[in-house]
Amino acid sequence: MATLGVNIDHVATIREARRTIEPDPVWAAAAAELGGADAITIHLREDRRHIQDRDLEVLRKTVQVKLNLELAMNPLMVDIACRVLPDQVTLVPENREEVTTEGGLDVVRHKSDLVATIGKLQDAGIVVSLFIDPEPEQIESAASLSVPAVELHTGAYANAEKNADEELQVLARAATFIHQAGLILNAGHGLTYRNVNPVAELEGMEELNIGHSIVARAVFVGMTEAVREMKELIGR
Ligand code: PXP
């Protein structure tokens, strides 16, 4: 059974639409925990379009489950993580114009910068995971960087209109390769109540990070119920 990290960024997106104080992602995290969230995930973006520094600081004090911070490989952001100390940092690529994280981190290309970034985070006692595309060379490179975990980008599978089965096979092959490399397997991006099951059932799946679909359902049924329903699905 995979654990569930609930990404609450889009609660902050609604707040920032009016630059006001509600809805508060801190409330969302508490409600998600009541629904059975195993982790709370937030992405502190360089442009601060949703989660703010204050959110990270308050959530660090209030979240009772694992706090997973998605972060770009930028020294200023890494300094913030080392000061606030989330339980886990997931390093992601970040492009200012993108609507959401578009692809995995190119671990092959950025390997030398990653060595320093990962070292700094690990010295602070933070568990590091790398958000990567399901490609053998990315997995190989991640394994050589002495991180314990990777998060597989499930976007191609989630967005596939006709060839979802093929994309699932790509994820399945990557999952096997990740186990062989001795890494913990996490996954996320674009997962919904309709498409999550086959990903949750991939062998050895440890943690799924899901945001938009849960927040979208929470608008109608409430956050606690939306999380409970997702937990039921991935526990099957
Ligand atoms: N995992 C990572 C690394 C992400 O960047 C995101 C999006 O912020 C998610 C998971 C969640 O994606 P979604 O909102 O599509 O569920």
PDB file of C-alpha atoms and ligand atoms in Angstrom:
ATOM      1  CA  MET A   1       0.000   0.000   0.000  1.00  0.00           C
ATOM      2  CA  ALA A   2       1.434   3.348  -1.046  1.00  0.00           C
ATOM      3  CA  THR A   3       1.425   6.249   1.370  1.00  0.00           C
ATOM      4  CA  LEU A   4      -0.200   9.534   0.372  1.00  0.00           C
ATOM      5  CA  GLY A   5       1.470  12.931   0.326  1.00  0.00           C
ATOM      6  CA  VAL A   6      -1.169  15.621  -0.150  1.00  0.00           C
ATOM      7  CA  ASN A   7       0.063  18.642  -2.076  1.00  0.00           C
ATOM      8  CA  ILE A   8      -1.798  21.702  -0.769  1.00  0.00           C
ATOM      9  CA  ASP A   9      -0.268  24.328  -3.100  1.00  0.00           C
ATOM     10  CA  HIS A  10      -3.554  25.029  -4.818  1.00  0.00           C
ATOM     11  CA  VAL A  11      -5.257  26.039  -1.593  1.00  0.00           C
ATOM     12  CA  ALA A  12      -2.657  28.816  -1.526  1.00  0.00           C
ATOM     13  CA  THR A  13      -3.354  29.491  -5.223  1.00  0.00           C
ATOM     14  CA  ILE A  14      -6.941  30.422  -4.321  1.00  0.00           C
ATOM     15  CA  ARG A  15      -5.730  32.668  -1.496  1.00  0.00           C
ATOM     16  CA  GLU A  16      -3.183  34.408  -3.746  1.00  0.00           C
ATOM     17  CA  ALA A  17      -5.888  35.060  -6.370  1.00  0.00           C
ATOM     18  CA  ARG A  18      -7.035  37.804  -3.965  1.00  0.00           C
ATOM     19  CA  ARG A  19      -3.767  38.287  -2.015  1.00  0.00           C
ATOM     20  CA  THR A  20      -5.729  37.773   1.180  1.00  0.00           C
ATOM     21  CA  ILE A  21      -5.469  35.436   4.177  1.00  0.00           C
ATOM     22  CA  GLU A  22      -7.959  32.726   3.166  1.00  0.00           C
ATOM     23  CA  PRO A  23      -8.151  29.859   2.502  1.00  0.00           C
ATOM     24  CA  ASP A  24      -5.178  29.090   4.713  1.00  0.00           C
ATOM     25  CA  PRO A  25      -3.019  26.119   3.598  1.00  0.00           C
ATOM     26  CA  VAL A  26      -2.313  25.530   7.294  1.00  0.00           C
ATOM     27  CA  TRP A  27      -5.985  24.656   7.776  1.00  0.00           C
ATOM     28  CA  ALA A  28      -5.839  22.503   4.646  1.00  0.00           C
ATOM     29  CA  ALA A  29      -2.915  20.536   6.047  1.00  0.00           C
ATOM     30  CA  ALA A  30      -4.748  19.886   9.318  1.00  0.00           C
ATOM     31  CA  ALA A  31      -7.880  18.763   7.447  1.00  0.00           C
ATOM     32  CA  ALA A  32      -5.754  16.532   5.169  1.00  0.00           C
ATOM     33  CA  GLU A  33      -4.152  14.922   8.208  1.00  0.00           C
ATOM     34  CA  LEU A  34      -7.607  14.207   9.617  1.00  0.00           C
ATOM     35  CA  GLY A  35      -8.425  12.421   6.354  1.00  0.00           C
ATOM     36  CA  GLY A  36      -5.339  10.214   6.691  1.00  0.00           C
ATOM     37  CA  ALA A  37      -2.609  12.077   4.774  1.00  0.00           C
ATOM     38  CA  ASP A  38       0.761  10.465   5.437  1.00  0.00           C
ATOM     39  CA  ALA A  39       2.643  13.556   4.312  1.00  0.00           C
ATOM     40  CA  ILE A  40       1.965  17.179   3.476  1.00  0.00           C
ATOM     41  CA  THR A  41       3.726  18.393   0.340  1.00  0.00           C
ATOM     42  CA  ILE A  42       4.282  22.024  -0.632  1.00  0.00           C
ATOM     43  CA  HIS A  43       6.287  23.677  -3.388  1.00  0.00           C
ATOM     44  CA  LEU A  44       7.915  26.968  -2.403  1.00  0.00           C
ATOM     45  CA  ARG A  45       8.406  28.435  -5.862  1.00  0.00           C
ATOM     46  CA  GLU A  46      10.914  31.179  -6.562  1.00  0.00           C
ATOM     47  CA  ASP A  47       8.083  33.421  -7.798  1.00  0.00           C
ATOM     48  CA  ARG A  48       6.008  32.658  -4.648  1.00  0.00           C
ATOM     49  CA  ARG A  49       2.912  32.264  -6.811  1.00  0.00           C
ATOM     50  CA  HIS A  50       1.155  30.112  -4.216  1.00  0.00           C
ATOM     51  CA  ILE A  51       2.982  28.919  -1.094  1.00  0.00           C
ATOM     52  CA  GLN A  52       4.639  31.776   0.854  1.00  0.00           C
ATOM     53  CA  ASP A  53       7.592  31.656   3.259  1.00  0.00           C
ATOM     54  CA  ARG A  54       5.159  32.161   6.156  1.00  0.00           C
ATOM     55  CA  ASP A  55       3.255  29.020   5.121  1.00  0.00           C
ATOM     56  CA  LEU A  56       6.403  26.919   5.200  1.00  0.00           C
ATOM     57  CA  GLU A  57       7.364  28.275   8.613  1.00  0.00           C
ATOM     58  CA  VAL A  58       3.932  27.767  10.194  1.00  0.00           C
ATOM     59  CA  LEU A  59       3.483  24.338   8.585  1.00  0.00           C
ATOM     60  CA  ARG A  60       6.858  23.244   9.949  1.00  0.00           C
ATOM     61  CA  LYS A  61       5.475  23.953  13.419  1.00  0.00           C
ATOM     62  CA  THR A  62       2.000  22.471  12.920  1.00  0.00           C
ATOM     63  CA  VAL A  63       2.255  19.485  10.538  1.00  0.00           C
ATOM     64  CA  GLN A  64       2.360  16.254  12.534  1.00  0.00           C
ATOM     65  CA  VAL A  65       3.097  13.908   9.610  1.00  0.00           C
ATOM     66  CA  LYS A  66       6.019  14.113   7.182  1.00  0.00           C
ATOM     67  CA  LEU A  67       6.555  17.562   5.648  1.00  0.00           C
ATOM     68  CA  ASN A  68       7.864  17.257   2.077  1.00  0.00           C
ATOM     69  CA  LEU A  69       9.142  20.464   0.476  1.00  0.00           C
ATOM     70  CA  GLU A  70       9.478  20.618  -3.314  1.00  0.00           C
ATOM     71  CA  LEU A  71      12.276  22.953  -4.222  1.00  0.00           C
ATOM     72  CA  ALA A  72      14.295  24.162  -7.193  1.00  0.00           C
ATOM     73  CA  MET A  73      18.055  23.603  -7.087  1.00  0.00           C
ATOM     74  CA  ASN A  74      18.733  27.231  -6.202  1.00  0.00           C
ATOM     75  CA  PRO A  75      21.130  28.230  -3.380  1.00  0.00           C
ATOM     76  CA  LEU A  76      18.664  30.733  -1.863  1.00  0.00           C
ATOM     77  CA  MET A  77      15.915  28.110  -1.721  1.00  0.00           C
ATOM     78  CA  VAL A  78      18.280  25.495  -0.342  1.00  0.00           C
ATOM     79  CA  ASP A  79      19.293  27.942   2.428  1.00  0.00           C
ATOM     80  CA  ILE A  80      15.614  28.336   3.353  1.00  0.00           C
ATOM     81  CA  ALA A  81      15.208  24.548   3.554  1.00  0.00           C
ATOM     82  CA  CYS A  82      18.308  24.218   5.735  1.00  0.00           C
ATOM     83  CA  ARG A  83      16.903  26.837   8.110  1.00  0.00           C
ATOM     84  CA  VAL A  84      13.302  25.549   8.313  1.00  0.00           C
ATOM     85  CA  LEU A  85      14.193  21.830   8.157  1.00  0.00           C
ATOM     86  CA  PRO A  86      11.350  19.974   6.416  1.00  0.00           C
ATOM     87  CA  ASP A  87      11.583  16.199   6.809  1.00  0.00           C
ATOM     88  CA  GLN A  88      12.162  15.728   3.086  1.00  0.00           C
ATOM     89  CA  VAL A  89      13.137  17.924   0.151  1.00  0.00           C
ATOM     90  CA  THR A  90      12.159  16.820  -3.343  1.00  0.00           C
ATOM     91  CA  LEU A  91      14.352  18.628  -5.854  1.00  0.00           C
ATOM     92  CA  VAL A  92      12.392  19.688  -8.947  1.00  0.00           C
ATOM     93  CA  PRO A  93      13.186  21.737 -12.043  1.00  0.00           C
ATOM     94  CA  GLU A  94      11.516  25.129 -12.134  1.00  0.00           C
ATOM     95  CA  ASN A  95      10.719  27.354 -15.056  1.00  0.00           C
ATOM     96  CA  ARG A  96       9.129  30.734 -14.352  1.00  0.00           C
ATOM     97  CA  GLU A  97       6.620  30.594 -17.211  1.00  0.00           C
ATOM     98  CA  GLU A  98       5.341  27.053 -16.616  1.00  0.00           C
ATOM     99  CA  VAL A  99       1.808  26.413 -15.331  1.00  0.00           C
ATOM    100  CA  THR A 100       3.115  23.496 -13.262  1.00  0.00           C
ATOM    101  CA  THR A 101       6.336  21.459 -13.087  1.00  0.00           C
ATOM    102  CA  GLU A 102       6.688  20.353 -16.694  1.00  0.00           C
ATOM    103  CA  GLY A 103       9.359  17.681 -16.673  1.00  0.00           C
ATOM    104  CA  GLY A 104      11.694  15.813 -14.379  1.00  0.00           C
ATOM    105  CA  LEU A 105      14.984  17.167 -13.130  1.00  0.00           C
ATOM    106  CA  ASP A 106      17.798  16.472 -15.614  1.00  0.00           C
ATOM    107  CA  VAL A 107      20.019  14.637 -13.146  1.00  0.00           C
ATOM    108  CA  VAL A 108      22.521  13.685 -15.851  1.00  0.00           C
ATOM    109  CA  ARG A 109      23.074  17.286 -16.951  1.00  0.00           C
ATOM    110  CA  HIS A 110      23.098  18.854 -13.468  1.00  0.00           C
ATOM    111  CA  LYS A 111      25.006  16.107 -11.711  1.00  0.00           C
ATOM    112  CA  SER A 112      27.917  18.219 -10.449  1.00  0.00           C
ATOM    113  CA  ASP A 113      25.637  20.986  -9.083  1.00  0.00           C
ATOM    114  CA  LEU A 114      23.442  18.327  -7.509  1.00  0.00           C
ATOM    115  CA  VAL A 115      26.352  16.842  -5.550  1.00  0.00           C
ATOM    116  CA  ALA A 116      26.791  20.129  -3.639  1.00  0.00           C
ATOM    117  CA  THR A 117      23.056  20.775  -3.203  1.00  0.00           C
ATOM    118  CA  ILE A 118      22.313  17.253  -1.960  1.00  0.00           C
ATOM    119  CA  GLY A 119      25.331  17.358   0.372  1.00  0.00           C
ATOM    120  CA  LYS A 120      24.136  20.607   1.948  1.00  0.00           C
ATOM    121  CA  LEU A 121      20.601  19.309   2.506  1.00  0.00           C
ATOM    122  CA  GLN A 122      21.787  15.957   3.839  1.00  0.00           C
ATOM    123  CA  ASP A 123      24.263  17.658   6.200  1.00  0.00           C
ATOM    124  CA  ALA A 124      21.240  19.505   7.637  1.00  0.00           C
ATOM    125  CA  GLY A 125      19.569  16.127   8.268  1.00  0.00           C
ATOM    126  CA  ILE A 126      16.998  16.424   5.456  1.00  0.00           C
ATOM    127  CA  VAL A 127      16.029  13.359   3.383  1.00  0.00           C
ATOM    128  CA  VAL A 128      16.488  14.167  -0.322  1.00  0.00           C
ATOM    129  CA  SER A 129      14.388  12.819  -3.185  1.00  0.00           C
ATOM    130  CA  LEU A 130      14.856  13.700  -6.868  1.00  0.00           C
ATOM    131  CA  PHE A 131      11.865  14.241  -9.179  1.00  0.00           C
ATOM    132  CA  ILE A 132      12.854  12.495 -12.417  1.00  0.00           C
ATOM    133  CA  ASP A 133      11.405  11.291 -15.685  1.00  0.00           C
ATOM    134  CA  PRO A 134      11.094   7.481 -15.996  1.00  0.00           C
ATOM    135  CA  GLU A 135      14.293   7.149 -18.038  1.00  0.00           C
ATOM    136  CA  PRO A 136      17.079   4.631 -17.283  1.00  0.00           C
ATOM    137  CA  GLU A 137      19.900   7.194 -17.555  1.00  0.00           C
ATOM    138  CA  GLN A 138      18.160   9.506 -15.058  1.00  0.00           C
ATOM    139  CA  ILE A 139      17.658   6.637 -12.602  1.00  0.00           C
ATOM    140  CA  GLU A 140      21.265   5.517 -13.012  1.00  0.00           C
ATOM    141  CA  SER A 141      22.525   9.026 -12.401  1.00  0.00           C
ATOM    142  CA  ALA A 142      20.237   9.482  -9.357  1.00  0.00           C
ATOM    143  CA  ALA A 143      21.515   6.205  -7.882  1.00  0.00           C
ATOM    144  CA  SER A 144      25.097   7.411  -8.201  1.00  0.00           C
ATOM    145  CA  LEU A 145      24.254  10.544  -6.177  1.00  0.00           C
ATOM    146  CA  SER A 146      23.641   8.706  -2.879  1.00  0.00           C
ATOM    147  CA  VAL A 147      20.065   9.919  -2.445  1.00  0.00           C
ATOM    148  CA  PRO A 148      17.717   7.389  -0.822  1.00  0.00           C
ATOM    149  CA  ALA A 149      14.687   8.104  -3.015  1.00  0.00           C
ATOM    150  CA  VAL A 150      13.364   9.336  -6.355  1.00  0.00           C
ATOM    151  CA  GLU A 151       9.904  10.535  -7.359  1.00  0.00           C
ATOM    152  CA  LEU A 152       8.869   9.337 -10.804  1.00  0.00           C
ATOM    153  CA  HIS A 153       7.152  11.944 -12.971  1.00  0.00           C
ATOM    154  CA  THR A 154       3.794  10.401 -13.919  1.00  0.00           C
ATOM    155  CA  GLY A 155       2.717  13.284 -16.187  1.00  0.00           C
ATOM    156  CA  ALA A 156       3.160  11.438 -19.502  1.00  0.00           C
ATOM    157  CA  TYR A 157       0.965   8.584 -18.210  1.00  0.00           C
ATOM    158  CA  ALA A 158      -1.603  10.984 -16.733  1.00  0.00           C
ATOM    159  CA  ASN A 159      -1.833  13.057 -19.924  1.00  0.00           C
ATOM    160  CA  ALA A 160      -1.850  10.119 -22.348  1.00  0.00           C
ATOM    161  CA  GLU A 161      -5.073  10.034 -24.326  1.00  0.00           C
ATOM    162  CA  LYS A 162      -4.722   6.753 -26.217  1.00  0.00           C
ATOM    163  CA  ASN A 163      -1.439   5.193 -25.113  1.00  0.00           C
ATOM    164  CA  ALA A 164      -1.849   5.203 -21.308  1.00  0.00           C
ATOM    165  CA  ASP A 165      -0.992   1.454 -21.247  1.00  0.00           C
ATOM    166  CA  GLU A 166       2.314   2.113 -22.977  1.00  0.00           C
ATOM    167  CA  GLU A 167       3.129   4.940 -20.574  1.00  0.00           C
ATOM    168  CA  LEU A 168       2.236   2.653 -17.670  1.00  0.00           C
ATOM    169  CA  GLN A 169       4.710   0.089 -18.990  1.00  0.00           C
ATOM    170  CA  VAL A 170       7.366   2.817 -19.100  1.00  0.00           C
ATOM    171  CA  LEU A 171       6.626   3.542 -15.422  1.00  0.00           C
ATOM    172  CA  ALA A 172       6.661  -0.173 -14.559  1.00  0.00           C
ATOM    173  CA  ARG A 173      10.075  -0.683 -16.209  1.00  0.00           C
ATOM    174  CA  ALA A 174      11.409   2.390 -14.424  1.00  0.00           C
ATOM    175  CA  ALA A 175      10.031   1.092 -11.108  1.00  0.00           C
ATOM    176  CA  THR A 176      11.902  -2.199 -11.547  1.00  0.00           C
ATOM    177  CA  PHE A 177      15.102  -0.363 -12.423  1.00  0.00           C
ATOM    178  CA  ILE A 178      14.690   1.880  -9.356  1.00  0.00           C
ATOM    179  CA  HIS A 179      14.409  -1.143  -7.053  1.00  0.00           C
ATOM    180  CA  GLN A 180      17.402  -2.769  -8.642  1.00  0.00           C
ATOM    181  CA  ALA A 181      19.332   0.439  -8.003  1.00  0.00           C
ATOM    182  CA  GLY A 182      18.344   0.249  -4.323  1.00  0.00           C
ATOM    183  CA  LEU A 183      16.274   3.447  -4.360  1.00  0.00           C
ATOM    184  CA  ILE A 184      12.910   4.162  -2.706  1.00  0.00           C
ATOM    185  CA  LEU A 185      10.152   4.640  -5.288  1.00  0.00           C
ATOM    186  CA  ASN A 186       7.831   7.650  -5.022  1.00  0.00           C
ATOM    187  CA  ALA A 187       5.658   9.042  -7.827  1.00  0.00           C
ATOM    188  CA  GLY A 188       3.419  11.944  -8.689  1.00  0.00           C
ATOM    189  CA  HIS A 189       2.076  14.537 -11.065  1.00  0.00           C
ATOM    190  CA  GLY A 190      -1.290  14.585 -12.792  1.00  0.00           C
ATOM    191  CA  LEU A 191      -2.651  11.664 -10.751  1.00  0.00           C
ATOM    192  CA  THR A 192      -6.425  11.674 -10.237  1.00  0.00           C
ATOM    193  CA  TYR A 193      -9.130   9.505  -8.664  1.00  0.00           C
ATOM    194  CA  ARG A 194      -9.582   7.911 -12.107  1.00  0.00           C
ATOM    195  CA  ASN A 195      -5.998   7.148 -13.096  1.00  0.00           C
ATOM    196  CA  VAL A 196      -4.230   6.541  -9.771  1.00  0.00           C
ATOM    197  CA  ASN A 197      -4.842   2.812  -9.261  1.00  0.00           C
ATOM    198  CA  PRO A 198      -2.382   1.292 -11.741  1.00  0.00           C
ATOM    199  CA  VAL A 199       0.371   3.613 -10.446  1.00  0.00           C
ATOM    200  CA  ALA A 200      -0.405   2.802  -6.807  1.00  0.00           C
ATOM    201  CA  GLU A 201      -0.158  -0.886  -7.710  1.00  0.00           C
ATOM    202  CA  LEU A 202       3.323  -0.652  -9.241  1.00  0.00           C
ATOM    203  CA  GLU A 203       5.586  -2.987  -7.319  1.00  0.00           C
ATOM    204  CA  GLY A 204       7.178  -1.351  -4.291  1.00  0.00           C
ATOM    205  CA  MET A 205       5.434   1.995  -4.680  1.00  0.00           C
ATOM    206  CA  GLU A 206       6.214   3.888  -1.481  1.00  0.00           C
ATOM    207  CA  GLU A 207       4.665   7.357  -1.701  1.00  0.00           C
ATOM    208  CA  LEU A 208       2.312   9.147  -4.097  1.00  0.00           C
ATOM    209  CA  ASN A 209       2.222  12.935  -4.114  1.00  0.00           C
ATOM    210  CA  ILE A 210      -1.119  14.215  -5.326  1.00  0.00           C
ATOM    211  CA  GLY A 211      -2.350  17.800  -5.337  1.00  0.00           C
ATOM    212  CA  HIS A 212      -4.643  19.259  -7.952  1.00  0.00           C
ATOM    213  CA  SER A 213      -7.169  16.447  -8.127  1.00  0.00           C
ATOM    214  CA  ILE A 214      -7.557  16.277  -4.331  1.00  0.00           C
ATOM    215  CA  VAL A 215      -7.947  20.059  -3.957  1.00  0.00           C
ATOM    216  CA  ALA A 216     -10.450  20.067  -6.849  1.00  0.00           C
ATOM    217  CA  ARG A 217     -12.575  17.420  -5.108  1.00  0.00           C
ATOM    218  CA  ALA A 218     -12.173  19.168  -1.760  1.00  0.00           C
ATOM    219  CA  VAL A 219     -14.043  22.189  -3.181  1.00  0.00           C
ATOM    220  CA  PHE A 220     -17.160  19.998  -3.233  1.00  0.00           C
ATOM    221  CA  VAL A 221     -16.718  17.400  -0.495  1.00  0.00           C
ATOM    222  CA  GLY A 222     -14.217  19.062   1.859  1.00  0.00           C
ATOM    223  CA  MET A 223     -10.514  18.327   2.252  1.00  0.00           C
ATOM    224  CA  THR A 224     -10.820  15.611   4.892  1.00  0.00           C
ATOM    225  CA  GLU A 225     -13.300  13.602   2.804  1.00  0.00           C
ATOM    226  CA  ALA A 226     -11.329  14.136  -0.432  1.00  0.00           C
ATOM    227  CA  VAL A 227      -8.174  12.784   1.224  1.00  0.00           C
ATOM    228  CA  ARG A 228     -10.071   9.872   2.772  1.00  0.00           C
ATOM    229  CA  GLU A 229     -11.423   8.875  -0.656  1.00  0.00           C
ATOM    230  CA  MET A 230      -7.951   8.987  -2.236  1.00  0.00           C
ATOM    231  CA  LYS A 231      -6.490   6.970   0.639  1.00  0.00           C
ATOM    232  CA  GLU A 232      -9.138   4.313   0.084  1.00  0.00           C
ATOM    233  CA  LEU A 233      -8.288   4.096  -3.607  1.00  0.00           C
ATOM    234  CA  ILE A 234      -4.527   3.762  -3.237  1.00  0.00           C
ATOM    235  CA  GLY A 235      -4.885   1.283  -0.403  1.00  0.00           C
ATOM    236  CA  ARG A 236      -6.718  -1.201  -2.607  1.00  0.00           C
TER     237      ARG A 236
HETATM  238  N1  PXP B   1       5.061  15.893  -7.397  1.00  0.00           N
HETATM  239  C1  PXP B   1       5.800  16.946  -7.848  1.00  0.00           C
HETATM  240  C2  PXP B   1       7.273  16.840  -7.819  1.00  0.00           C
HETATM  241  C3  PXP B   1       5.173  18.118  -8.305  1.00  0.00           C
HETATM  242  O1  PXP B   1       5.915  19.143  -8.747  1.00  0.00           O
HETATM  243  C4  PXP B   1       3.756  18.190  -8.270  1.00  0.00           C
HETATM  244  C5  PXP B   1       3.078  19.455  -8.695  1.00  0.00           C
HETATM  245  O2  PXP B   1       3.388  20.476  -7.797  1.00  0.00           O
HETATM  246  C6  PXP B   1       3.041  17.086  -7.767  1.00  0.00           C
HETATM  247  C7  PXP B   1       3.722  15.942  -7.369  1.00  0.00           C
HETATM  248  C8  PXP B   1       1.541  17.085  -7.687  1.00  0.00           C
HETATM  249  O3  PXP B   1       1.016  17.172  -8.963  1.00  0.00           O
HETATM  250  P1  PXP B   1      -0.570  17.317  -9.158  1.00  0.00           P
HETATM  251  O4  PXP B   1      -0.953  18.654  -8.572  1.00  0.00           O
HETATM  252  O5  PXP B   1      -0.744  17.253 -10.628  1.00  0.00           O
HETATM  253  O6  PXP B   1      -1.217  16.191  -8.407  1.00  0.00           O
END
